[in-house]
mmCIF file of C-alpha atoms in Angstrom:
data_model
loop_
_atom_site.group_PDB
_atom_site.id
_atom_site.type_symbol
_atom_site.label_atom_id
_atom_site.label_comp_id
_atom_site.label_asym_id
_atom_site.label_seq_id
_atom_site.Cartn_x
_atom_site.Cartn_y
_atom_site.Cartn_z
ATOM 1 C CA UNK A 3 216.551 -81.962 74.266
ATOM 2 C CA UNK A 4 217.251 -84.934 74.961
ATOM 3 C CA UNK A 5 216.425 -88.439 72.205
ATOM 4 C CA UNK A 6 214.278 -89.696 75.730
ATOM 5 C CA UNK A 7 212.228 -86.075 75.829
ATOM 6 C CA UNK A 8 211.732 -85.919 72.412
ATOM 7 C CA UNK A 9 210.677 -89.563 72.749
ATOM 8 C CA UNK A 10 208.357 -88.698 75.519
ATOM 9 C CA UNK A 11 206.868 -85.766 73.880
ATOM 10 C CA UNK A 12 206.274 -87.980 70.565
ATOM 11 C CA UNK A 13 204.193 -90.395 72.985
ATOM 12 C CA UNK A 14 202.254 -87.983 73.989
ATOM 13 C CA UNK A 15 200.983 -86.943 70.323
ATOM 14 C CA UNK A 16 200.824 -90.290 70.319
ATOM 15 C CA UNK A 17 198.501 -90.990 73.054
ATOM 16 C CA UNK A 18 196.662 -87.886 72.040
ATOM 17 C CA UNK A 19 195.993 -89.036 68.708
ATOM 18 C CA UNK A 20 194.649 -92.480 70.171
ATOM 19 C CA UNK A 21 192.210 -90.794 72.316
ATOM 20 C CA UNK A 22 190.777 -89.149 69.029
ATOM 21 C CA UNK A 23 190.750 -92.053 67.096
ATOM 22 C CA UNK A 24 188.737 -94.268 70.048
ATOM 23 C CA UNK A 25 186.075 -91.367 70.306
ATOM 24 C CA UNK A 26 185.878 -91.431 67.002
ATOM 25 C CA UNK A 27 185.192 -95.592 66.506
ATOM 26 C CA UNK A 28 182.758 -95.103 69.497
ATOM 27 C CA UNK A 29 181.019 -92.239 67.782
ATOM 28 C CA UNK A 30 180.905 -94.875 64.277
ATOM 29 C CA UNK A 31 179.779 -97.547 66.216
ATOM 30 C CA UNK A 32 176.885 -95.620 67.660
ATOM 31 C CA UNK A 33 175.427 -94.570 64.151
ATOM 32 C CA UNK A 34 175.865 -98.153 62.770
ATOM 33 C CA UNK A 35 173.764 -99.446 66.028
ATOM 34 C CA UNK A 36 171.437 -96.522 65.846
ATOM 35 C CA UNK A 37 170.974 -96.713 61.506
ATOM 36 C CA UNK A 38 166.936 -98.420 61.673
ATOM 37 C CA UNK A 39 166.802 -95.801 64.420
ATOM 38 C CA UNK A 40 163.440 -92.943 63.081
ATOM 39 C CA UNK A 41 164.650 -89.760 63.541
ATOM 40 C CA UNK A 42 168.402 -90.434 65.059
ATOM 41 C CA UNK A 43 171.209 -87.811 63.748
ATOM 42 C CA UNK A 44 174.622 -89.325 63.313
ATOM 43 C CA UNK A 45 177.305 -87.231 64.881
ATOM 44 C CA UNK A 46 181.303 -86.919 63.511
ATOM 45 C CA UNK A 47 184.417 -86.243 65.650
ATOM 46 C CA UNK A 48 187.037 -83.753 64.725
ATOM 47 C CA UNK A 49 190.587 -83.408 66.387
ATOM 48 C CA UNK A 50 193.234 -83.420 63.871
ATOM 49 C CA UNK A 51 192.430 -79.270 63.280
ATOM 50 C CA UNK A 52 193.339 -78.682 67.031
ATOM 51 C CA UNK A 53 196.016 -81.722 67.382
ATOM 52 C CA UNK A 54 197.696 -80.050 64.088
ATOM 53 C CA UNK A 55 197.438 -76.553 65.623
ATOM 54 C CA UNK A 56 199.427 -77.866 68.693
ATOM 55 C CA UNK A 57 202.601 -79.617 66.698
ATOM 56 C CA UNK A 58 202.726 -76.798 64.423
ATOM 57 C CA UNK A 59 206.109 -76.239 65.405
ATOM 58 C CA UNK A 60 207.356 -79.638 66.486
ATOM 59 C CA UNK A 61 210.226 -80.045 66.258
ATOM 60 C CA UNK A 62 211.658 -77.480 66.034
ATOM 61 C CA UNK A 63 210.162 -75.814 69.394
ATOM 62 C CA UNK A 64 210.299 -79.180 70.993
ATOM 63 C CA UNK A 65 207.322 -77.541 73.491
ATOM 64 C CA UNK A 66 204.437 -78.752 72.769
ATOM 65 C CA UNK A 67 201.133 -78.563 74.645
ATOM 66 C CA UNK A 68 198.318 -80.985 74.318
ATOM 67 C CA UNK A 69 196.043 -79.943 77.032
ATOM 68 C CA UNK A 70 193.611 -78.211 75.027
ATOM 69 C CA UNK A 71 193.562 -81.142 71.945
ATOM 70 C CA UNK A 72 190.091 -82.844 72.772
ATOM 71 C CA UNK A 73 187.775 -85.030 70.130
ATOM 72 C CA UNK A 74 184.714 -82.867 69.617
ATOM 73 C CA UNK A 75 181.797 -84.481 68.901
ATOM 74 C CA UNK A 76 179.468 -82.831 66.000
ATOM 75 C CA UNK A 77 175.900 -83.787 64.830
ATOM 76 C CA UNK A 78 175.909 -83.993 61.125
ATOM 77 C CA UNK A 79 173.779 -81.830 59.674
ATOM 78 C CA UNK A 80 170.118 -82.948 60.699
ATOM 79 C CA UNK A 81 168.376 -80.884 58.067
ATOM 80 C CA UNK A 82 169.539 -83.338 55.356
ATOM 81 C CA UNK A 83 167.979 -86.792 55.442
ATOM 82 C CA UNK A 84 168.642 -89.677 53.521
ATOM 83 C CA UNK A 85 165.514 -91.446 54.531
ATOM 84 C CA UNK A 86 161.607 -90.371 54.927
ATOM 85 C CA UNK A 87 161.616 -91.508 59.007
ATOM 86 C CA UNK A 88 164.444 -88.947 59.761
ATOM 87 C CA UNK A 89 167.352 -90.830 60.153
ATOM 88 C CA UNK A 90 171.134 -89.353 58.336
ATOM 89 C CA UNK A 91 172.838 -92.553 58.601
ATOM 90 C CA UNK A 92 174.720 -93.907 55.637
ATOM 91 C CA UNK A 93 175.271 -97.776 56.658
ATOM 92 C CA UNK A 94 177.660 -98.000 53.476
ATOM 93 C CA UNK A 95 179.443 -94.983 54.851
ATOM 94 C CA UNK A 96 179.698 -95.616 58.212
ATOM 95 C CA UNK A 97 181.104 -98.784 57.210
ATOM 96 C CA UNK A 98 183.673 -96.909 55.582
ATOM 97 C CA UNK A 99 184.118 -94.491 57.900
ATOM 98 C CA UNK A 100 185.007 -97.616 60.710
ATOM 99 C CA UNK A 101 187.353 -99.104 58.682
ATOM 100 C CA UNK A 102 189.566 -96.344 57.781
ATOM 101 C CA UNK A 103 189.592 -95.547 61.453
ATOM 102 C CA UNK A 104 190.666 -98.795 62.304
ATOM 103 C CA UNK A 105 193.729 -98.233 59.988
ATOM 104 C CA UNK A 106 194.497 -95.067 61.588
ATOM 105 C CA UNK A 107 194.038 -97.042 65.350
ATOM 106 C CA UNK A 108 196.195 -99.855 64.103
ATOM 107 C CA UNK A 109 198.749 -97.119 62.789
ATOM 108 C CA UNK A 110 199.048 -95.202 65.676
ATOM 109 C CA UNK A 111 199.519 -98.516 68.008
ATOM 110 C CA UNK A 112 202.352 -99.579 66.073
ATOM 111 C CA UNK A 113 203.727 -96.414 66.338
ATOM 112 C CA UNK A 114 203.164 -96.150 69.946
ATOM 113 C CA UNK A 115 204.889 -99.749 70.421
ATOM 114 C CA UNK A 116 207.890 -98.500 67.919
ATOM 115 C CA UNK A 117 208.327 -95.311 70.327
ATOM 116 C CA UNK A 118 208.379 -97.398 73.569
ATOM 117 C CA UNK A 119 210.790 -99.831 72.574
ATOM 118 C CA UNK A 120 212.686 -96.811 71.999
ATOM 119 C CA UNK A 121 212.302 -95.602 74.969
ATOM 120 C CA UNK A 122 213.311 -98.822 77.013
ATOM 121 C CA UNK A 123 216.249 -99.343 74.680
ATOM 122 C CA UNK A 124 217.229 -95.861 75.853
ATOM 123 C CA UNK A 125 216.655 -96.556 79.334
ATOM 124 C CA UNK A 126 218.496 -100.180 79.106
ATOM 125 C CA UNK A 127 221.548 -97.800 78.183
ATOM 126 C CA UNK A 128 221.910 -95.895 80.780
#
C-alpha cells in the first residue's frame, strides 16, 4: 500500500472518531442544558468499541471498513435518580465529561491537520 493510501485510511479513521466525539459533545451539551428539567434522563454516546473493532487488524491488513461505525446514543439508567424530581443529570460529572471530550476533539483535529499536511507534502513531491 502506498503512503498516500495509508494516510487516506488513517484520515478516514480520524474523521470517524471526530464524528463520534462531535456527537458526544452534542449529547453532553443537551444533558447540561436539561439539568434542571424534572424527569429528564441523561444520555451517553458509545462508538469507541465499534471503531476499535473496525481497525483491529490495521495496519497489517490495510483494509479498514468504517461503514458500520456510527455513534450510538444510550439513555443512562433512568431508574437511578440523583434527585427527587426524577432528573438524573449530575452537572459535575457532565462538566468533567465535556472537558475530557473537548480534549479528545482537539487531539483528533490536531492529528487530522498533521495527516492533511503529510498528504499535501506527498502530492507536492509527485
